[in-house]
Short mmCIF file of C-alpha atoms in Angstrom, two decimals:
data_model
loop_
_atom_site.label_atom_id
_atom_site.label_comp_id
_atom_site.label_asym_id
_atom_site.label_seq_id
_atom_site.Cartn_x
_atom_site.Cartn_y
_atom_site.Cartn_z
CA UNK A 186 232.04 -47.33 -129.41
CA UNK A 187 232.89 -49.90 -132.08
CA UNK A 188 234.51 -52.03 -129.39
CA UNK A 189 231.29 -51.72 -127.35
CA UNK A 190 229.20 -53.23 -130.14
CA UNK A 191 231.82 -55.81 -131.03
CA UNK A 192 231.88 -57.01 -127.44
CA UNK A 193 228.11 -57.33 -127.26
CA UNK A 194 227.66 -58.92 -130.68
CA UNK A 195 230.49 -61.39 -130.15
CA UNK A 196 228.24 -63.05 -127.56
CA UNK A 197 225.30 -63.57 -129.92
CA UNK A 198 224.45 -67.31 -130.01
CA UNK A 199 224.85 -68.73 -133.50
CA UNK A 200 223.17 -71.70 -135.11
CA UNK A 201 220.19 -73.84 -134.17
CA UNK A 202 216.54 -73.00 -133.58
CA UNK A 203 216.05 -70.20 -131.05
CA UNK A 204 212.76 -68.58 -130.16
CA UNK A 205 211.38 -66.60 -127.24
CA UNK A 206 208.35 -65.86 -125.13
CA UNK A 207 208.39 -62.17 -124.26
CA UNK A 208 205.46 -61.17 -122.02
CA UNK A 209 204.89 -57.77 -120.45
CA UNK A 210 204.38 -57.86 -116.65
CA UNK A 211 201.09 -55.97 -116.74
CA UNK A 212 198.87 -58.47 -114.92
CA UNK A 213 197.78 -62.08 -115.08
CA UNK A 214 198.84 -64.23 -118.01
CA UNK A 215 196.22 -64.00 -120.74
CA UNK A 216 195.21 -67.23 -122.49
CA UNK A 217 196.49 -65.78 -125.75
CA UNK A 218 199.87 -65.15 -124.16
CA UNK A 219 199.95 -68.62 -122.67
CA UNK A 220 199.17 -70.11 -126.08
CA UNK A 221 202.06 -68.12 -127.61
CA UNK A 222 204.36 -69.49 -124.91
CA UNK A 223 203.07 -73.00 -125.59
CA UNK A 224 203.58 -72.78 -129.36
CA UNK A 225 207.09 -71.38 -128.87
CA UNK A 226 207.89 -74.18 -126.42
CA UNK A 227 206.52 -76.89 -128.73
CA UNK A 228 208.42 -75.66 -131.77
CA UNK A 229 211.67 -75.25 -129.83
CA UNK A 230 211.38 -78.70 -128.28
CA UNK A 231 210.56 -80.37 -131.58
CA UNK A 232 213.58 -78.69 -133.22
CA UNK A 233 215.82 -79.49 -130.25
CA UNK A 234 216.20 -75.73 -129.94
CA UNK A 235 216.18 -73.06 -127.25
CA UNK A 236 213.25 -71.20 -125.70
CA UNK A 237 214.13 -67.84 -124.16
CA UNK A 238 212.01 -66.07 -121.56
CA UNK A 239 212.26 -62.30 -121.74
CA UNK A 240 210.32 -59.89 -119.55
CA UNK A 241 209.44 -56.79 -121.58
CA UNK A 242 208.90 -54.20 -118.85
CA UNK A 243 209.95 -50.98 -120.57
CA UNK A 244 206.44 -49.51 -120.17
CA UNK A 245 206.87 -48.63 -116.50
CA UNK A 246 203.41 -47.08 -116.15
CA UNK A 247 201.65 -50.34 -117.02
CA UNK A 248 203.96 -52.57 -115.00
CA UNK A 249 202.16 -54.45 -112.19
CA UNK A 250 204.09 -55.46 -109.09
CA UNK A 251 204.39 -59.23 -108.84
CA UNK A 252 203.13 -59.87 -112.38
CA UNK A 253 206.49 -61.22 -113.60
CA UNK A 254 206.59 -63.72 -110.73
CA UNK A 255 203.06 -64.81 -111.62
CA UNK A 256 204.16 -65.44 -115.19
CA UNK A 257 207.02 -67.65 -113.93
CA UNK A 258 204.61 -69.55 -111.67
CA UNK A 259 202.09 -70.12 -114.47
CA UNK A 260 204.68 -71.44 -116.90
CA UNK A 261 206.05 -73.72 -114.21
CA UNK A 262 202.55 -74.96 -113.31
CA UNK A 263 201.76 -76.06 -116.86
CA UNK A 264 205.21 -77.53 -117.54
CA UNK A 265 206.51 -75.00 -120.06
CA UNK A 266 210.23 -74.97 -119.31
CA UNK A 267 212.38 -72.23 -120.81
CA UNK A 268 216.10 -72.59 -121.42
CA UNK A 269 217.31 -69.03 -120.94
CA UNK A 270 215.88 -66.19 -118.90
CA UNK A 271 214.91 -65.31 -115.32
CA UNK A 272 215.52 -68.07 -112.77
CA UNK A 273 217.52 -70.12 -115.27
CA UNK A 274 221.30 -70.40 -115.12
CA UNK A 275 221.62 -70.01 -118.87
CA UNK A 276 224.67 -68.59 -120.62
CA UNK A 277 223.20 -65.09 -121.05
CA UNK A 278 220.16 -64.62 -118.78
CA UNK A 279 218.39 -63.23 -116.98
CA UNK A 280 216.58 -61.15 -119.60
CA UNK A 281 214.69 -58.22 -118.16
CA UNK A 282 214.51 -55.26 -120.50
CA UNK A 283 214.50 -52.54 -117.85
CA UNK A 284 217.95 -53.76 -116.84
CA UNK A 285 219.28 -53.32 -120.41
CA UNK A 286 218.46 -49.66 -121.11
CA UNK A 287 222.12 -48.75 -121.72
CA UNK A 288 222.21 -51.20 -124.62
CA UNK A 289 219.10 -49.75 -126.25
CA UNK A 290 220.43 -46.21 -125.94
CA UNK A 291 223.68 -47.20 -127.65
CA UNK A 292 221.87 -48.92 -130.52
CA UNK A 293 219.45 -46.00 -130.96
CA UNK A 294 222.43 -43.66 -131.37
CA UNK A 295 223.95 -46.13 -133.81
CA UNK A 296 220.82 -45.85 -135.96
CA UNK A 297 221.20 -42.08 -135.95
CA UNK A 298 224.75 -42.48 -137.24
CA UNK A 299 223.48 -44.86 -139.93
CA UNK A 300 220.88 -42.33 -141.08
CA UNK A 301 217.92 -44.50 -140.05
CA UNK A 302 216.90 -42.49 -136.98
CA UNK A 303 216.90 -38.89 -135.74
CA UNK A 304 216.36 -36.86 -132.61
CA UNK A 305 212.92 -35.30 -132.21
CA UNK A 306 212.57 -32.26 -129.94
CA UNK A 307 208.83 -31.65 -130.48
CA UNK A 308 206.94 -31.13 -127.25
CA UNK A 309 203.46 -32.42 -126.45
CA UNK A 310 201.78 -29.17 -127.46
CA UNK A 311 203.45 -29.25 -130.86
CA UNK A 312 202.48 -32.86 -131.45
CA UNK A 313 198.88 -32.19 -130.40
CA UNK A 314 198.75 -29.28 -132.83
CA UNK A 315 199.91 -31.51 -135.67
CA UNK A 316 197.25 -34.06 -134.79
CA UNK A 317 194.48 -31.42 -134.80
CA UNK A 318 195.59 -30.12 -138.19
CA UNK A 319 195.46 -33.60 -139.67
CA UNK A 320 192.07 -34.29 -138.14
CA UNK A 321 190.70 -31.03 -139.53
CA UNK A 322 192.06 -31.96 -142.95
CA UNK A 323 190.64 -35.47 -142.61
CA UNK A 324 193.94 -37.12 -143.39
CA UNK A 325 195.53 -40.01 -141.53
CA UNK A 326 197.68 -38.63 -138.75
CA UNK A 327 201.38 -39.32 -138.59
CA UNK A 328 204.34 -37.27 -137.45
CA UNK A 329 205.34 -34.68 -140.07
CA UNK A 330 209.11 -35.27 -139.71
CA UNK A 331 209.93 -31.63 -139.03
CA UNK A 332 212.80 -32.60 -136.70
CA UNK A 333 214.35 -34.81 -139.38
CA UNK A 334 215.26 -31.61 -141.21
CA UNK A 335 217.16 -30.02 -138.31
CA UNK A 336 220.77 -29.15 -139.02
CA UNK A 337 223.64 -30.56 -136.98
CA UNK A 338 224.13 -27.10 -135.45
CA UNK A 339 220.48 -26.85 -134.40
CA UNK A 340 220.60 -30.30 -132.84
CA UNK A 341 223.79 -29.50 -130.92
CA UNK A 342 222.29 -26.28 -129.63
CA UNK A 343 219.17 -28.02 -128.35
CA UNK A 344 221.22 -30.77 -126.71
CA UNK A 345 223.46 -28.18 -125.05
CA UNK A 346 220.37 -26.41 -123.75
CA UNK A 347 219.09 -29.67 -122.27
CA UNK A 348 215.96 -29.71 -124.44
CA UNK A 349 213.97 -32.89 -123.86
CA UNK A 350 213.82 -35.17 -126.88
CA UNK A 351 213.06 -38.64 -128.17
CA UNK A 352 214.67 -40.66 -130.93
CA UNK A 353 212.51 -41.61 -133.92
CA UNK A 354 212.99 -44.25 -136.55
CA UNK A 355 213.43 -42.73 -140.03
CA UNK A 356 211.26 -44.79 -142.35
CA UNK A 357 212.85 -45.29 -145.76
CA UNK A 358 211.04 -44.70 -149.03
CA UNK A 359 209.62 -47.56 -151.07
CA UNK A 360 208.06 -50.82 -149.91
CA UNK A 361 208.76 -53.20 -147.08
CA UNK A 362 208.40 -56.87 -147.98
CA UNK A 363 208.59 -59.81 -145.61
CA UNK A 364 207.37 -63.36 -145.40
CA UNK A 365 205.27 -64.78 -142.61
CA UNK A 366 205.08 -68.55 -142.11
CA UNK A 367 201.29 -68.36 -141.66
CA UNK A 368 200.19 -65.40 -143.80
CA UNK A 369 202.76 -65.68 -146.58
CA UNK A 370 204.31 -62.77 -148.47
CA UNK A 371 203.32 -59.33 -147.19
CA UNK A 372 204.06 -56.00 -148.86
CA UNK A 373 203.53 -52.61 -147.21
CA UNK A 374 203.97 -49.14 -148.71
CA UNK A 375 206.39 -47.30 -146.45
CA UNK A 376 204.47 -44.07 -147.02
CA UNK A 377 201.76 -45.50 -144.75
CA UNK A 378 204.21 -45.94 -141.86
CA UNK A 379 204.95 -43.30 -139.23
CA UNK A 380 208.41 -42.46 -137.92
CA UNK A 381 207.84 -44.25 -134.63
CA UNK A 382 209.54 -43.31 -131.38
CA UNK A 383 212.20 -45.88 -130.57
CA UNK A 384 213.74 -44.23 -127.50
CA UNK A 385 211.66 -42.14 -125.09
CA UNK A 386 212.79 -38.95 -123.43
CA UNK A 387 213.60 -40.81 -120.20
CA UNK A 388 216.02 -43.09 -122.05
CA UNK A 389 213.72 -46.11 -122.00
CA UNK A 390 213.10 -47.88 -125.34
CA UNK A 391 209.68 -48.45 -126.81
CA UNK A 392 208.45 -52.00 -127.25
CA UNK A 393 209.05 -52.07 -131.00
CA UNK A 394 212.70 -51.06 -130.68
CA UNK A 395 213.74 -53.11 -127.65
CA UNK A 396 212.01 -56.10 -129.20
CA UNK A 397 214.17 -55.97 -132.33
CA UNK A 398 217.46 -55.27 -130.54
CA UNK A 399 216.91 -58.09 -128.05
CA UNK A 400 215.83 -60.61 -130.68
CA UNK A 401 219.06 -59.88 -132.53
CA UNK A 402 221.37 -59.98 -129.52
CA UNK A 403 219.74 -63.14 -128.18
CA UNK A 404 220.14 -64.93 -131.50
CA UNK A 405 216.40 -65.44 -132.03
CA UNK A 406 215.77 -67.25 -135.31
CA UNK A 407 211.97 -67.58 -135.09
CA UNK A 408 209.57 -64.94 -133.76
CA UNK A 409 206.27 -66.48 -132.66
CA UNK A 410 203.57 -64.02 -131.55
CA UNK A 411 199.92 -63.01 -131.96
CA UNK A 412 198.78 -61.55 -135.26
CA UNK A 413 197.95 -58.26 -133.55
CA UNK A 414 201.68 -57.58 -134.01
CA UNK A 415 201.51 -58.18 -137.76
CA UNK A 416 200.95 -54.47 -138.45
CA UNK A 417 204.11 -53.59 -136.47
CA UNK A 418 206.29 -56.05 -138.34
CA UNK A 419 207.15 -53.75 -141.31
CA UNK A 420 208.71 -51.28 -138.84
CA UNK A 421 210.65 -54.13 -137.26
CA UNK A 422 211.89 -55.27 -140.66
CA UNK A 423 213.05 -51.72 -141.43
CA UNK A 424 214.97 -51.63 -138.16
CA UNK A 425 216.71 -54.88 -139.07
CA UNK A 426 217.58 -53.42 -142.45
CA UNK A 427 218.78 -50.19 -140.84
CA UNK A 428 221.24 -52.14 -138.72
CA UNK A 429 222.20 -54.44 -141.60
CA UNK A 430 220.92 -57.47 -139.71
CA UNK A 431 219.21 -60.59 -141.04
CA UNK A 432 215.52 -60.78 -140.13
CA UNK A 433 214.20 -63.80 -138.23
CA UNK A 434 211.38 -65.99 -139.50
CA UNK A 435 207.99 -64.59 -138.45
CA UNK A 436 205.13 -66.78 -137.28
CA UNK A 437 202.01 -64.81 -136.45
CA UNK A 438 199.18 -66.83 -134.87
CA UNK A 439 195.46 -65.93 -134.96
CA UNK A 440 193.72 -64.20 -132.09
CA UNK A 441 191.49 -66.07 -129.67
CA UNK A 442 187.93 -64.71 -129.78
CA UNK A 443 184.99 -65.23 -127.44
CA UNK A 444 182.74 -65.14 -130.50
CA UNK A 445 182.92 -63.82 -134.05
CA UNK A 446 183.10 -60.18 -132.91
CA UNK A 447 184.34 -60.15 -129.32
CA UNK A 448 187.72 -60.94 -127.79
CA UNK A 449 188.20 -62.84 -124.55
CA UNK A 450 188.03 -60.36 -121.68
CA UNK A 451 188.65 -60.17 -117.96
CA UNK A 452 185.17 -58.72 -117.49
CA UNK A 453 183.65 -61.95 -118.78
CA UNK A 454 186.02 -64.04 -116.67
CA UNK A 455 187.47 -65.83 -119.65
CA UNK A 456 190.74 -64.05 -120.35
CA UNK A 457 193.28 -65.34 -117.86
CA UNK A 458 194.67 -68.75 -117.03
CA UNK A 459 193.94 -68.20 -113.33
CA UNK A 460 190.25 -67.54 -114.09
CA UNK A 461 189.86 -71.06 -115.43
CA UNK A 462 191.77 -72.71 -112.61
CA UNK A 463 189.45 -71.00 -110.11
CA UNK A 464 186.45 -72.31 -112.03
CA UNK A 465 187.56 -75.91 -111.67
CA UNK A 466 189.40 -76.58 -114.92
CA UNK A 467 192.55 -78.70 -114.88
CA UNK A 468 195.77 -77.08 -116.07
CA UNK A 469 196.40 -80.05 -118.41
CA UNK A 470 193.00 -79.60 -120.05
CA UNK A 471 193.47 -75.84 -120.43
CA UNK A 472 196.87 -76.28 -122.05
CA UNK A 473 195.60 -79.05 -124.33
CA UNK A 474 192.60 -76.95 -125.37
CA UNK A 475 194.46 -73.73 -126.14
CA UNK A 476 196.86 -75.74 -128.31
CA UNK A 477 193.84 -76.51 -130.51
CA UNK A 478 192.78 -72.86 -130.73
CA UNK A 479 194.17 -71.86 -134.09
CA UNK A 480 196.04 -75.11 -134.78
CA UNK A 481 194.86 -78.47 -136.06
CA UNK A 482 196.66 -81.77 -135.35
CA UNK A 483 195.25 -83.14 -138.59
CA UNK A 484 193.45 -86.19 -137.20
CA UNK A 485 190.53 -87.30 -135.05
CA UNK A 486 192.43 -87.35 -131.74
CA UNK A 487 192.23 -84.16 -129.67
CA UNK A 488 193.47 -85.18 -126.22
CA UNK A 489 197.25 -84.86 -125.98
CA UNK A 490 199.89 -84.65 -123.29
CA UNK A 491 202.50 -81.90 -123.51
CA UNK A 492 205.10 -84.38 -124.75
CA UNK A 493 202.72 -85.69 -127.41
CA UNK A 494 202.02 -82.14 -128.60
CA UNK A 495 205.75 -81.50 -128.94
CA UNK A 496 206.02 -84.52 -131.24
CA UNK A 497 203.17 -83.58 -133.60
CA UNK A 498 203.04 -79.77 -133.50
CA UNK A 499 203.92 -77.98 -136.73
CA UNK A 500 203.61 -74.52 -138.24
CA UNK A 501 201.67 -75.99 -141.17
CA UNK A 502 198.72 -76.68 -138.89
CA UNK A 503 198.34 -73.05 -137.76
CA UNK A 504 195.26 -71.32 -139.16
CA UNK A 505 194.92 -67.75 -140.42
CA UNK A 506 191.38 -67.44 -139.12
CA UNK A 507 190.49 -66.21 -135.61
CA UNK A 508 190.05 -69.04 -133.10
CA UNK A 509 186.60 -69.08 -131.48
CA UNK A 510 186.65 -70.18 -127.85
CA UNK A 511 184.22 -73.08 -127.39
CA UNK A 512 183.30 -73.73 -123.75
CA UNK A 513 181.42 -76.90 -124.65
CA UNK A 514 184.56 -78.40 -126.16
CA UNK A 515 186.75 -77.27 -123.27
CA UNK A 516 184.29 -78.76 -120.78
CA UNK A 517 184.26 -82.05 -122.66
CA UNK A 518 188.04 -82.14 -122.72
CA UNK A 519 188.27 -81.28 -119.03
CA UNK A 520 185.81 -84.05 -118.25
CA UNK A 521 187.93 -86.49 -120.24
CA UNK A 522 190.98 -85.55 -118.16
CA UNK A 523 189.01 -85.96 -114.93
CA UNK A 524 187.77 -89.40 -115.94
CA UNK A 525 191.29 -90.47 -116.89
CA UNK A 526 192.65 -89.70 -113.41
CA UNK A 527 193.53 -92.48 -111.01
CA UNK A 528 191.35 -92.84 -107.92
CA UNK A 529 193.97 -91.14 -105.76
CA UNK A 530 194.52 -88.28 -108.21
CA UNK A 531 190.81 -87.57 -108.50
CA UNK A 532 190.25 -87.74 -104.76
CA UNK A 533 193.06 -85.25 -104.19
CA UNK A 534 191.65 -82.88 -106.81
CA UNK A 535 188.03 -83.20 -105.65
CA UNK A 536 188.60 -83.03 -101.89
CA UNK A 537 188.87 -79.21 -101.58
CA UNK A 538 185.62 -78.82 -103.50
CA UNK A 539 183.83 -81.42 -101.37
CA UNK A 540 185.00 -79.70 -98.19
CA UNK A 541 183.63 -76.36 -99.38
CA UNK A 542 180.13 -77.52 -98.46
CA UNK A 543 180.56 -80.73 -96.43
CA UNK A 544 181.65 -80.66 -92.78
CA UNK A 545 180.25 -84.05 -91.72
CA UNK A 546 182.61 -86.99 -91.27
CA UNK A 547 182.06 -89.01 -94.45
CA UNK A 548 184.03 -91.34 -96.68
CA UNK A 549 185.28 -88.71 -99.16
CA UNK A 550 186.95 -91.36 -101.29
CA UNK A 551 183.62 -93.05 -101.87
CA UNK A 552 182.00 -89.72 -102.71
CA UNK A 553 184.83 -88.93 -105.14
CA UNK A 554 184.43 -92.31 -106.83
CA UNK A 555 180.77 -91.47 -107.52
CA UNK A 556 181.52 -87.95 -108.73
CA UNK A 557 184.35 -88.80 -111.12
CA UNK A 558 182.20 -89.84 -114.05
CA UNK A 559 179.55 -87.21 -113.42
CA UNK A 560 181.40 -83.87 -113.41
CA UNK A 561 183.09 -82.07 -116.26
CA UNK A 562 184.37 -79.36 -113.91
CA UNK A 563 185.64 -79.63 -110.36
CA UNK A 564 183.60 -76.54 -109.56
CA UNK A 565 180.43 -78.56 -110.20
CA UNK A 566 181.17 -80.70 -107.15
CA UNK A 567 179.80 -78.41 -104.39
CA UNK A 568 176.33 -78.27 -105.94
CA UNK A 569 176.39 -82.05 -106.31
CA UNK A 570 177.14 -82.73 -102.63
CA UNK A 571 175.47 -79.77 -100.89
CA UNK A 572 172.82 -82.09 -99.38
CA UNK A 573 175.27 -84.16 -97.35
CA UNK A 574 175.39 -81.89 -94.30
CA UNK A 575 171.61 -81.44 -94.27
CA UNK A 576 168.56 -82.10 -96.45
CA UNK A 577 167.93 -79.10 -98.68
CA UNK A 578 164.62 -77.27 -98.08
CA UNK A 579 162.00 -78.51 -100.51
CA UNK A 580 158.27 -78.57 -101.17
CA UNK A 581 156.16 -81.78 -101.15
CA UNK A 582 155.54 -81.46 -104.90
CA UNK A 583 159.20 -82.44 -105.42
CA UNK A 584 158.03 -86.03 -104.85
CA UNK A 585 155.89 -85.78 -107.97
CA UNK A 586 157.40 -87.50 -110.98
CA UNK A 587 155.08 -88.45 -113.80
CA UNK A 588 157.54 -90.84 -115.37
CA UNK A 589 158.03 -92.69 -112.06
CA UNK A 590 154.34 -92.31 -111.22
CA UNK A 591 155.08 -90.93 -107.76
CA UNK A 592 153.77 -88.06 -105.67
CA UNK A 593 153.68 -86.93 -102.04
CA UNK A 594 150.84 -89.29 -101.14
CA UNK A 595 152.66 -92.25 -102.66
CA UNK A 596 155.86 -91.25 -100.89
CA UNK A 597 154.05 -91.27 -97.55
CA UNK A 598 153.09 -94.90 -98.20
CA UNK A 599 156.53 -95.99 -99.40
CA UNK A 600 158.92 -94.25 -97.02
CA UNK A 601 157.76 -96.02 -93.81
CA UNK A 602 158.29 -99.33 -95.61
CA UNK A 603 161.80 -98.25 -96.65
CA UNK A 604 162.60 -97.08 -93.12
CA UNK A 605 161.46 -100.37 -91.63
CA UNK A 606 163.41 -102.44 -94.17
CA UNK A 607 166.66 -100.55 -93.71
CA UNK A 608 166.40 -100.48 -89.93
CA UNK A 609 166.94 -104.22 -89.78
CA UNK A 610 170.17 -104.20 -91.77
CA UNK A 611 173.27 -105.24 -89.83
CA UNK A 612 175.68 -104.61 -92.71
CA UNK A 613 175.60 -101.12 -94.22
CA UNK A 614 177.14 -101.17 -97.66
CA UNK A 615 175.98 -100.75 -101.25
CA UNK A 616 175.35 -104.45 -101.89
CA UNK A 617 173.37 -105.01 -98.68
CA UNK A 618 171.24 -101.89 -99.17
CA UNK A 619 170.63 -102.73 -102.84
CA UNK A 620 169.51 -106.25 -101.98
CA UNK A 621 167.14 -104.99 -99.27
CA UNK A 622 165.55 -102.32 -101.52
CA UNK A 623 165.23 -104.79 -104.41
CA UNK A 624 163.40 -107.19 -102.11
CA UNK A 625 161.16 -104.37 -100.88
CA UNK A 626 160.25 -103.34 -104.46
CA UNK A 627 159.22 -106.93 -105.19
CA UNK A 628 157.26 -107.17 -101.95
CA UNK A 629 155.33 -103.95 -102.69
CA UNK A 630 154.82 -104.99 -106.32
CA UNK A 631 156.12 -101.61 -107.49
CA UNK A 632 158.60 -100.41 -110.02
CA UNK A 633 162.07 -99.44 -108.85
CA UNK A 634 161.46 -95.74 -109.43
CA UNK A 635 158.36 -95.71 -107.22
CA UNK A 636 160.60 -96.55 -104.27
CA UNK A 637 163.93 -94.99 -105.24
CA UNK A 638 162.56 -91.57 -106.25
CA UNK A 639 160.86 -90.85 -102.89
CA UNK A 640 164.03 -92.07 -101.18
CA UNK A 641 166.19 -89.64 -103.18
CA UNK A 642 163.96 -86.65 -102.38
CA UNK A 643 163.61 -87.56 -98.71
CA UNK A 644 167.35 -88.04 -98.22
CA UNK A 645 168.59 -85.04 -100.22
CA UNK A 646 165.82 -82.59 -101.01
CA UNK A 647 167.02 -82.77 -104.62
CA UNK A 648 166.01 -84.48 -107.82
CA UNK A 649 169.59 -84.72 -109.14
CA UNK A 650 172.35 -86.20 -106.99
CA UNK A 651 175.71 -87.90 -107.50
CA UNK A 652 174.65 -91.51 -107.64
CA UNK A 653 171.21 -92.79 -106.81
CA UNK A 654 169.34 -93.34 -103.59
CA UNK A 655 171.38 -96.36 -102.60
CA UNK A 656 174.68 -94.48 -103.00
CA UNK A 657 173.22 -91.64 -100.92
CA UNK A 658 172.45 -94.12 -98.13
CA UNK A 659 176.06 -95.31 -98.18
CA UNK A 660 177.38 -91.74 -98.08
CA UNK A 661 175.14 -90.67 -95.20
CA UNK A 662 175.50 -93.81 -93.08
CA UNK A 663 172.74 -95.78 -91.39
CA UNK A 664 171.87 -93.41 -88.54
CA UNK A 665 171.65 -90.31 -90.71
CA UNK A 666 169.73 -92.16 -93.43
CA UNK A 667 167.08 -93.40 -91.01
CA UNK A 668 166.90 -90.00 -89.31
CA UNK A 669 166.21 -88.26 -92.61
CA UNK A 670 163.63 -90.82 -93.68
CA UNK A 671 161.74 -90.41 -90.40
CA UNK A 672 161.88 -86.62 -90.66
CA UNK A 673 160.51 -86.78 -94.21
CA UNK A 674 157.64 -89.00 -93.07
CA UNK A 675 156.79 -86.52 -90.33
CA UNK A 676 156.76 -83.62 -92.81
CA UNK A 677 154.49 -85.51 -95.18
CA UNK A 678 152.08 -86.44 -92.39
CA UNK A 679 151.55 -82.72 -91.69
CA UNK A 680 150.37 -81.95 -95.20
#
């Protein structure tokens, strides 16, 4: 067996900065998980180190088919490139824990030999009984260690009889002390820790055990994860000590909260990366924003590319406090990314959203050019252009605007004049239409709004549109514009 361990441990990478992203394939990638992957990537890149991808799928009941592939796709989509792991021809990968169960079994037995673990033969009924006794006594429940006192003969007899068992970590007496890069020095009384199961009866390891063994064998020097794992860290440290291994540096990052008391959740549609993509956010904006959740760049600038983040990211900027998700800030940032796109990039991004509600043959590039400065989210586009196929149903009182001093009666006077003026145009573009309407306003001795507002309502059935009345005319074309104006006049005449 010594040769077995020597062979494995001889392959442990030595030297340099090595960290990992180790998601469980239990569904879509949560924003908190994506942020952990991002921070690990940024720190590894800045240190010219290695980022490992490890799929922690030892909990077979929670495993979701296709979830691992979705994780790969998400990381690829946002540009987080890992150096070792699935789909990478690294020196050790791929890393999938369910394929490494033999290793965990060997190391669990090694802990037994070292006196830091023991076999537990208690069945479910016995464990439930212990729990009920503790609850009745109003004491914190933890396993009472009865199997730790079994003699070697008793253990051999149970093994020979094929009695089902697990392997538990044997927590040492005293205190466990470790340092976290964010939270500082942490001390925990070992008497508060339970002898956790490290190897289940089916031979599969628990998360806490496989996590430690893999971090060691993969040469991980820095463990970056959410602070929900902070309470598990003392048990991890004790495992390292039980094996005689050096502990890595721990970096626990704050949780992302929807508000002061509530976490992000799938029910609210704000937990997963895919939720935000479906709602019209750009992947670059999402990644940029989650980098700022729990970390401060230390200046006024908040819009960064992935490469820029890798240059300025540091552990010192990570906060201890929970990060509150601010939709207003994310929307602003997304809008900034949209406005920074080239014409071609924005048209490509906006086109699917335009086509959701527009079937008419229009100049989509012109429509996109109008929308670009007016939308913070791509998903806002359909409601901006839903009038293009047909005027939206509306009541005559929509023509009323106190600021513009217009109403239905005034519209009935203005619209025939507009229709007549535009009918004579030979060129149909923004400049020609603008010049004609400007001349008409002067001729009628009105203010611009007294002509443009009735035009907007007549052409769209809306009070808010991308661009003004003149842009709408360009979008619709001459025939459709005149047709809608005439139809509006006929509706007003029937009032």
